[in-house]
mmCIF file of C-alpha atoms in Angstrom:
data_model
loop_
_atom_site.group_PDB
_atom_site.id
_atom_site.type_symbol
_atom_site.label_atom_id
_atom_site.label_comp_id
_atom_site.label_asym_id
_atom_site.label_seq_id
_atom_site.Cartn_x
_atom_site.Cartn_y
_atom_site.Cartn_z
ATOM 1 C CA UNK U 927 -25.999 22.994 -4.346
ATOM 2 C CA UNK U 928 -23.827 25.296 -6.502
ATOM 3 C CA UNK U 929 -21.102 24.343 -4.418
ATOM 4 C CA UNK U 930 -21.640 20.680 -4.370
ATOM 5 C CA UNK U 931 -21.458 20.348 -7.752
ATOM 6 C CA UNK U 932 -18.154 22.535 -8.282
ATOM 7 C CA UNK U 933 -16.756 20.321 -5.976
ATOM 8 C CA UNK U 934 -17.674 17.413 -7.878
ATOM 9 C CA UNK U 935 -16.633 19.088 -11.184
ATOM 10 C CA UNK U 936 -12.850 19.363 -9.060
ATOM 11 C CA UNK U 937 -12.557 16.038 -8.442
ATOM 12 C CA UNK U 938 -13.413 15.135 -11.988
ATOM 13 C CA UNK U 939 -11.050 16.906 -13.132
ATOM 14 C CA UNK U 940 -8.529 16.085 -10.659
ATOM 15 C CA UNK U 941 -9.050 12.048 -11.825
ATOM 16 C CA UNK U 942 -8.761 13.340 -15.073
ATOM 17 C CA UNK U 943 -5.343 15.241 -14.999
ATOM 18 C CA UNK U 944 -4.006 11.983 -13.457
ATOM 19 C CA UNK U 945 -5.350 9.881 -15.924
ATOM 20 C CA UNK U 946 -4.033 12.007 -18.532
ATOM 21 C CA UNK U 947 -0.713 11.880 -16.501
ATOM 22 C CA UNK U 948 -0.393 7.499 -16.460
ATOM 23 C CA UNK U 949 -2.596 5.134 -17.253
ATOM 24 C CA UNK U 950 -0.961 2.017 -15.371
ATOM 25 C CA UNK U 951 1.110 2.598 -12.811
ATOM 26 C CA UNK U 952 0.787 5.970 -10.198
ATOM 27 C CA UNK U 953 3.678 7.527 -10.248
ATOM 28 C CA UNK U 954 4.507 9.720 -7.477
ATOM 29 C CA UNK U 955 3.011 13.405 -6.648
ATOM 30 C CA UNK U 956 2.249 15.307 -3.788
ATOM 31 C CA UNK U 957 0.850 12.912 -1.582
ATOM 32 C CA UNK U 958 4.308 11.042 -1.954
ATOM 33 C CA UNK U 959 6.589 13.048 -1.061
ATOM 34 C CA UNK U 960 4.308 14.034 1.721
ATOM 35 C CA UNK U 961 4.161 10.302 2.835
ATOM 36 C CA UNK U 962 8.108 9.905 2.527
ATOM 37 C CA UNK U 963 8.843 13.195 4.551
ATOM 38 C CA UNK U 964 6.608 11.131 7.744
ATOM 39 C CA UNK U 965 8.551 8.021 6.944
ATOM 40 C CA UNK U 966 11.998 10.204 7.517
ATOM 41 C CA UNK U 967 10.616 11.253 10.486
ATOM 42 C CA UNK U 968 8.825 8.390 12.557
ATOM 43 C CA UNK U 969 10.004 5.323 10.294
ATOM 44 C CA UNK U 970 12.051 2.411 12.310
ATOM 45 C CA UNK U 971 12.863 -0.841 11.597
ATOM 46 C CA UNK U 972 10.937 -3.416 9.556
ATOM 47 C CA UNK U 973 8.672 -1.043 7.408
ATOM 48 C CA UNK U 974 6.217 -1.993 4.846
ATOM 49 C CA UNK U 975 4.685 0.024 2.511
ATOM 50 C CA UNK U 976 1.230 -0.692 1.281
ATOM 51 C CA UNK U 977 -0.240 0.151 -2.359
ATOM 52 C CA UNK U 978 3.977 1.274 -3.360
ATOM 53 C CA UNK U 979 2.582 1.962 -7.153
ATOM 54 C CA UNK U 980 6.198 3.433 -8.638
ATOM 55 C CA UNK U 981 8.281 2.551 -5.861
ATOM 56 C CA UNK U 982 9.181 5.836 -5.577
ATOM 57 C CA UNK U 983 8.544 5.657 -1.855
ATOM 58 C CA UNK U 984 10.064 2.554 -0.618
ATOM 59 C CA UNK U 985 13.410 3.259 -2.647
ATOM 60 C CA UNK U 986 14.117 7.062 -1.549
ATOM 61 C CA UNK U 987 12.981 5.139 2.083
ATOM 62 C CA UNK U 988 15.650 3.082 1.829
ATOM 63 C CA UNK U 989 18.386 5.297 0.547
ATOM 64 C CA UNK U 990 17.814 8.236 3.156
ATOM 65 C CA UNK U 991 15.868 7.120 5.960
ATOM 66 C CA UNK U 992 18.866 5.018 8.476
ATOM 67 C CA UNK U 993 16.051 3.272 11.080
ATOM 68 C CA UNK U 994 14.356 2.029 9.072
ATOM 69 C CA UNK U 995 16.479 -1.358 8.340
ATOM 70 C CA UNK U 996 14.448 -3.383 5.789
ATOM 71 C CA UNK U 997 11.435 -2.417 3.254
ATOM 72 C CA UNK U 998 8.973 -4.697 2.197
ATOM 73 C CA UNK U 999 6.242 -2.913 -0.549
ATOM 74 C CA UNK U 1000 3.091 -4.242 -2.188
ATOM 75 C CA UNK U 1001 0.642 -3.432 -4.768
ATOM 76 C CA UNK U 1002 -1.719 -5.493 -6.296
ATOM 77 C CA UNK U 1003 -1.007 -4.119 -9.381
ATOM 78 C CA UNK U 1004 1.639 -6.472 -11.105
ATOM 79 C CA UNK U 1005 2.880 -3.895 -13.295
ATOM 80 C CA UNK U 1006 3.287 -1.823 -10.057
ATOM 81 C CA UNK U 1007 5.068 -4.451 -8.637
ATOM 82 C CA UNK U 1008 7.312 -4.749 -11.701
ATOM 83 C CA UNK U 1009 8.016 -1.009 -11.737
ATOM 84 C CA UNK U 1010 9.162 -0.810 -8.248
ATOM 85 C CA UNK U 1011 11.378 -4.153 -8.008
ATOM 86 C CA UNK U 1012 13.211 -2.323 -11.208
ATOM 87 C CA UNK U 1013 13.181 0.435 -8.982
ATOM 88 C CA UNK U 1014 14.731 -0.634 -6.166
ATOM 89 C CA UNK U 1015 16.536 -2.667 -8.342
ATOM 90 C CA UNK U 1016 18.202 0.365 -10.052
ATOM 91 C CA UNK U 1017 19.020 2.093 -6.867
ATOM 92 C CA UNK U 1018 22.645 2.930 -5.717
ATOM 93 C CA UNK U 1019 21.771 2.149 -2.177
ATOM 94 C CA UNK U 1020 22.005 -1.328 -1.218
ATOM 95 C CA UNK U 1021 22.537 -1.327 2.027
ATOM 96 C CA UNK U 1022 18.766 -1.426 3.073
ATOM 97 C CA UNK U 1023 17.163 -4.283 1.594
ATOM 98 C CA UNK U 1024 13.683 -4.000 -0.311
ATOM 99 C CA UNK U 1025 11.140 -6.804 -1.464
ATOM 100 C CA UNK U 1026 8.425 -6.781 -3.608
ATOM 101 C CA UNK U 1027 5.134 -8.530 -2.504
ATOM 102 C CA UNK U 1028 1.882 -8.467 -4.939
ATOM 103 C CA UNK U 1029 -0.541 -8.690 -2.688
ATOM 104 C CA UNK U 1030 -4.107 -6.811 -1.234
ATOM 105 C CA UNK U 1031 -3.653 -4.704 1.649
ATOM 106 C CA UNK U 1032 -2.652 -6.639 4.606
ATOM 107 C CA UNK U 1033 -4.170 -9.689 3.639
ATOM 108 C CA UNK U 1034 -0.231 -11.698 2.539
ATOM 109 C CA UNK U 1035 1.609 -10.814 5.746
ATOM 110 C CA UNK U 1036 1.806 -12.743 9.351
ATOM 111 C CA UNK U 1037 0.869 -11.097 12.452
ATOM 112 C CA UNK U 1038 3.609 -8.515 14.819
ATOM 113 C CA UNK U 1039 5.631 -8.709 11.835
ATOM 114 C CA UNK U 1040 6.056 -4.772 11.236
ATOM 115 C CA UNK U 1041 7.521 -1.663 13.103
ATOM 116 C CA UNK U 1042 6.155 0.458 10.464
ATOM 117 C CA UNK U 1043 3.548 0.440 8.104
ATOM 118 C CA UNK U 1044 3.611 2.722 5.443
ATOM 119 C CA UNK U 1045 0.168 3.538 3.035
ATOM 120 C CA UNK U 1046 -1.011 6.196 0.712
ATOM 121 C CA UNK U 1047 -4.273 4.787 -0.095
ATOM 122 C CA UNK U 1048 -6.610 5.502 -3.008
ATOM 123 C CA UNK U 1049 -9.022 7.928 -1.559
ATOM 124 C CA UNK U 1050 -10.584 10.077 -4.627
ATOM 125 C CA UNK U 1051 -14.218 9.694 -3.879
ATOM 126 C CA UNK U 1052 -15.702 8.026 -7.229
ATOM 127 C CA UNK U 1053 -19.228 7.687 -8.743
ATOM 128 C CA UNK U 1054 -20.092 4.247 -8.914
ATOM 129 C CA UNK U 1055 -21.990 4.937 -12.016
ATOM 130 C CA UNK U 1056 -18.322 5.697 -13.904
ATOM 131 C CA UNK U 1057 -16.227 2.819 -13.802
ATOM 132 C CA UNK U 1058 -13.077 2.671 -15.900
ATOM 133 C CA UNK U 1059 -11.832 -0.731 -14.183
ATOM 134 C CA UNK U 1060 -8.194 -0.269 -15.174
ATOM 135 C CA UNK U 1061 -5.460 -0.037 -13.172
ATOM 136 C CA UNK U 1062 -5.076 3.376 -12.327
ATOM 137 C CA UNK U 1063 -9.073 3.515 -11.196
ATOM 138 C CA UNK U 1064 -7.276 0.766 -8.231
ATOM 139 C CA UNK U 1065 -4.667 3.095 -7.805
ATOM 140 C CA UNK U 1066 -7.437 6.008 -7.405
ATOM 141 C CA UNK U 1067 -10.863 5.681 -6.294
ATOM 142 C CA UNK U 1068 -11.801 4.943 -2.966
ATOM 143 C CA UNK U 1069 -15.244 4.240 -4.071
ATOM 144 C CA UNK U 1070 -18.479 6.469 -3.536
ATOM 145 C CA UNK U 1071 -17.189 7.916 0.018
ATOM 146 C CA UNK U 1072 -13.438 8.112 -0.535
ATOM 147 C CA UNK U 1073 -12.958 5.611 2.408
ATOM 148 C CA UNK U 1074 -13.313 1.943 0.838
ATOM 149 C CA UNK U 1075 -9.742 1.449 0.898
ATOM 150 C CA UNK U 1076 -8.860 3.171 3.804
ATOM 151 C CA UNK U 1077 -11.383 1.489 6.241
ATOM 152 C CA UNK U 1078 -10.604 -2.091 5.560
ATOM 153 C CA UNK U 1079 -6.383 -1.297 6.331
ATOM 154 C CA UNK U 1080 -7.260 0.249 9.548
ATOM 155 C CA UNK U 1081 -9.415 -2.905 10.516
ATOM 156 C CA UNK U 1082 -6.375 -4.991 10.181
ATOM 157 C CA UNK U 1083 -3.484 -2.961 10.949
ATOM 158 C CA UNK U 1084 -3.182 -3.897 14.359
ATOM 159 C CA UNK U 1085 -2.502 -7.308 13.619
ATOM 160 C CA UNK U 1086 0.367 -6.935 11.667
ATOM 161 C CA UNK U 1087 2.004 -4.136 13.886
ATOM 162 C CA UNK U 1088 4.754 -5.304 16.262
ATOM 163 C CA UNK U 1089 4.367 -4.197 19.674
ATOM 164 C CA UNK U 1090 4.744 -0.505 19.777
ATOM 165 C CA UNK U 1091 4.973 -0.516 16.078
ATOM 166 C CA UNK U 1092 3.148 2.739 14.029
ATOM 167 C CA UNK U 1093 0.925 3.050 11.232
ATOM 168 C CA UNK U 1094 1.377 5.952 8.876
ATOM 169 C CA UNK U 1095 -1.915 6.847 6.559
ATOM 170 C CA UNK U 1096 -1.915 9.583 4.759
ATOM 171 C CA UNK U 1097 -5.217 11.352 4.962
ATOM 172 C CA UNK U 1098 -7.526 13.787 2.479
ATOM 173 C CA UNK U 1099 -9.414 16.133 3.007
ATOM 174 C CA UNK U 1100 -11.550 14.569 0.074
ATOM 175 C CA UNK U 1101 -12.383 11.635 1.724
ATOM 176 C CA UNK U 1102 -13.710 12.947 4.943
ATOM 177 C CA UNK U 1103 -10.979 13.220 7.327
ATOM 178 C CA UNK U 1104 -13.124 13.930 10.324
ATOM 179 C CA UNK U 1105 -14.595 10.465 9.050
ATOM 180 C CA UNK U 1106 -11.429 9.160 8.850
ATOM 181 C CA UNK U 1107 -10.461 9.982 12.364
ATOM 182 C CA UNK U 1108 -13.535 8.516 13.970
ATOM 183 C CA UNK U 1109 -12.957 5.305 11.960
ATOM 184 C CA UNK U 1110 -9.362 5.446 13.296
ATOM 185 C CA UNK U 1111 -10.625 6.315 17.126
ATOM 186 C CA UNK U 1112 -13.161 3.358 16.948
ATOM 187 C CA UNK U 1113 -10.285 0.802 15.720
ATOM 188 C CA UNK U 1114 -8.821 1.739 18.918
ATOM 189 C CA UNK U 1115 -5.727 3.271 18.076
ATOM 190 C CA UNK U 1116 -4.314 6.758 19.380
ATOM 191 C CA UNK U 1117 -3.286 8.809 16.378
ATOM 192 C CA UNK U 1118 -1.490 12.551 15.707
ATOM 193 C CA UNK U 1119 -0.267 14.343 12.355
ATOM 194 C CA UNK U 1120 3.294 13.858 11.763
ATOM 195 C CA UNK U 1121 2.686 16.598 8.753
ATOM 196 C CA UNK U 1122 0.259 18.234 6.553
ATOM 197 C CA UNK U 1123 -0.063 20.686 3.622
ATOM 198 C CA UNK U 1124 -2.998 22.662 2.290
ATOM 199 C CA UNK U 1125 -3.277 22.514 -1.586
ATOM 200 C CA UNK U 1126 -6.451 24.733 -3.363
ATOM 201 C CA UNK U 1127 -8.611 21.363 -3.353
ATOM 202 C CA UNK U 1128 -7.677 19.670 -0.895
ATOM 203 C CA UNK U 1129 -5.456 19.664 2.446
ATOM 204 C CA UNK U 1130 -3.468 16.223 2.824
ATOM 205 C CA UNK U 1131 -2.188 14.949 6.293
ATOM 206 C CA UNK U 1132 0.009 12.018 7.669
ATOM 207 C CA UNK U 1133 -1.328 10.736 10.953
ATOM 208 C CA UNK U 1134 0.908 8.181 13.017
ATOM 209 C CA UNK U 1135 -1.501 5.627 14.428
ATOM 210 C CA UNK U 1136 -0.655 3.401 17.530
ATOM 211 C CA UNK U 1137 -1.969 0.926 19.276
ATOM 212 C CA UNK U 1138 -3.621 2.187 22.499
ATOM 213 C CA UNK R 1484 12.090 -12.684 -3.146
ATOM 214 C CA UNK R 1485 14.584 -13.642 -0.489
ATOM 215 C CA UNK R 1486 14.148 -16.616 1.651
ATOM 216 C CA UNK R 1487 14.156 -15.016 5.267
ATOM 217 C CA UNK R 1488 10.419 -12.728 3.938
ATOM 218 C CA UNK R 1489 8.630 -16.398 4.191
ATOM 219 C CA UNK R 1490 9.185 -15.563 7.849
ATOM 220 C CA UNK R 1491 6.222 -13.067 7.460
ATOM 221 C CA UNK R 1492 4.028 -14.056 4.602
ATOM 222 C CA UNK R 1493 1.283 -15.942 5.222
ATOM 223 C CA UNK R 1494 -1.788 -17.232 3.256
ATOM 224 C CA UNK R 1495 -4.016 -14.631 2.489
ATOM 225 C CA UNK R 1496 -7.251 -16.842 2.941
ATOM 226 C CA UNK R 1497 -6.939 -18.134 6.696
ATOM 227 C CA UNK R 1498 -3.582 -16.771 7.783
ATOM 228 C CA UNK R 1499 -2.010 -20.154 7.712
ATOM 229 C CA UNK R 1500 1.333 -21.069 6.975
ATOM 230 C CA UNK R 1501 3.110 -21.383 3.560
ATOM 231 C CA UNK R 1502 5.594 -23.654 1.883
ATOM 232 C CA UNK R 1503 8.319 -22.845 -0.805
ATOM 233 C CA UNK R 1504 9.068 -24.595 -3.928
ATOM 234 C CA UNK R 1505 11.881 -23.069 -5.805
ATOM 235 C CA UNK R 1506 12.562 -23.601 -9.859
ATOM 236 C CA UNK R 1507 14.991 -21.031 -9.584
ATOM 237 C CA UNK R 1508 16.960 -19.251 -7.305
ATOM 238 C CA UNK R 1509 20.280 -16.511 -6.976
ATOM 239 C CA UNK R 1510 21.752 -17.081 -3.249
ATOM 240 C CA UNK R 1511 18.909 -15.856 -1.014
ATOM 241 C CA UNK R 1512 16.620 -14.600 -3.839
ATOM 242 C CA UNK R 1513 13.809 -17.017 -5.367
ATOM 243 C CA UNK R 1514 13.568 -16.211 -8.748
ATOM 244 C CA UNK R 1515 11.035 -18.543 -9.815
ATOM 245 C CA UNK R 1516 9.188 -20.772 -7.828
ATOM 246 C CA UNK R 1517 5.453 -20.877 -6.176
ATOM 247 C CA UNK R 1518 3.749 -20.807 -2.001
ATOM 248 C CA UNK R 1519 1.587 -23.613 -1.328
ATOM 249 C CA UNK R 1520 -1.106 -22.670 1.382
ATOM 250 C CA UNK R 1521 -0.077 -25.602 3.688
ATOM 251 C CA UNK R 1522 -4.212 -25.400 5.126
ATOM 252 C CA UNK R 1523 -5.721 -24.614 1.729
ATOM 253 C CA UNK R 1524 -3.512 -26.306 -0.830
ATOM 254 C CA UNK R 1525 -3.450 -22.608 -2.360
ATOM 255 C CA UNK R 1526 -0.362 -22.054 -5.041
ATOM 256 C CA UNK R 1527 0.916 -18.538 -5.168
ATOM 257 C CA UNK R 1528 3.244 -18.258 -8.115
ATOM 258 C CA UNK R 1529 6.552 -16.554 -7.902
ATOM 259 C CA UNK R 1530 7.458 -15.037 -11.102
ATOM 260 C CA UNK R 1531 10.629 -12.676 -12.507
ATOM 261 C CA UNK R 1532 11.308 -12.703 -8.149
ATOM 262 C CA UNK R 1533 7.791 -10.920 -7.121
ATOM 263 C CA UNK R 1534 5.378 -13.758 -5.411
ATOM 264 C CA UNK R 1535 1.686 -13.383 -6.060
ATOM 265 C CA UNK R 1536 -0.342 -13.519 -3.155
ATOM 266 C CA UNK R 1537 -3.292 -12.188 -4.168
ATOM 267 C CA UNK R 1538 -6.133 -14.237 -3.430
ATOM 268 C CA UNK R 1539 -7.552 -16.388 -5.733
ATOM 269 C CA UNK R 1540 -10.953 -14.271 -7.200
ATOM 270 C CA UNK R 1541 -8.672 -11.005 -7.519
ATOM 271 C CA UNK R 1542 -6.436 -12.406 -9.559
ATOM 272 C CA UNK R 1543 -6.674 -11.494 -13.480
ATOM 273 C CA UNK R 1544 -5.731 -13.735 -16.519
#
């Protein structure tokens, strides 16, 4: 009981240090750069990232990562999308080209149309009883269980991967990740960490999903 | 947005195709314009080069 409610009083305190942080756009941290490092390793072709917030990902994607050969990255947050079409905008590298889609989840984009798809989703688990309903609660909460963003990408992942295309999700520990993997195993894909780091609250991982 | 991404955006409602109407474009990029859901009559605006293809209930104004 004790610890139950420590943890709680973590993760309210973890929302609140990123509030403090931004209040419209996430801008990148830990979970990131995590999510970038798996890109440079298993990233190829097409890629899209899901949920981009800054951009931060899809532009240091382009610049440094040479298979992957065209970026596509969505939020549904406009001023997200604004932030990261300055972004890539801004960037020296132009070489690999990167849109900006506003969009929710997979929902805009046709079927077999990625070798990659990229997503950091908002996992924090979130009382329902505290709603801020900005942005940033979009860009955080993953509702009660941590998993109400996470769950509905998985269900429709497969239909926008090419053939032998990959899914990269980067998973807490916060939102159940032994959860998380059986929600992953029942969608039918095969999946293995790519990379993962232990932090005092949390440990976060990036699994590679494919299609089995 | 450039031209060649209508070749994987769809209509977020049914999947069906789209259709482009450009205002405003630089070479390949659409600066202003909208996506007609050819099935649901849908329009998607495209503003400042970003399309919005959110579906209709989540978007704000």
């Amino acid at each position: 009981m004790t610890n139950e409610k420590a943890h709680t009083d973590t993760i309210d305190s973890t929302l609140a240090e990123r509030r403090k942080i931004e209040t419209t756009v996430y801008q990148p941290a830990e979970d990131s750069a995590l999510l970038a490092d798996a890109i440079h390793e298993q990233g190829r072709g097409r890629l899209l990232e899901v949920g981009t917030g800054s951009g931060w990902v899809a532009t240091t994607t382009a610049a440094d990562v040479d298979a992957v050969t065209e970026i596509v990255a969505s939020d549904l947050n406009p001023h997200a999308c604004h932030a990261a079409a300055q972004r890539a905008a801004s960037s020296d590298d132009t070489t690999t080209p990167v849109s900006v889609i506003q969009g929710d989840l997979l929902t805009p984009f046709d079927a077999n149309s990625f070798e990659t798809v990229a997503f950091n989703p908002p996992y924090l688990p979130t009382d329902p009883d505290v709603e801020w309903d900005d942005w940033m609660e979009h860009a955080l909460s993953g509702g009660p269980s941590g998993r109400e963003v996470i769950e509905p990408f998985i269900d429709s992942l497969n239909r926008v991967l090419a053939p032998d295309g990959i899914g990269l999700v980067l998973v807490s520990s916060l939102a159940g990740y032994e959860e998380v993997i059986r929600y992953i195993e029942t969608a039918g894909f095969e999946h293995s960490v790519v990379i993962e780091e232990s932090y005092p609250f949390e440990t976060l991982s990036v699994l590679t999903l494919r299609q089995q | 947005m450039k031209e060649s991404l209508m070749d994987i955006l769809c209509d977020p409602l049914d999947k069906s195709e789209l259709e482009l109407e450009v205002d405003e474009r630089d070479g390949e990029e659409i600066i202003e314009g909208r996506l007609i859901g050819k099935e649901t009559g849908e329009v998607y605006p495209i503003e400042d080069g970003i399309p919005n293809l959110l579906p209709p209930d989540m978007r704000e104004e």
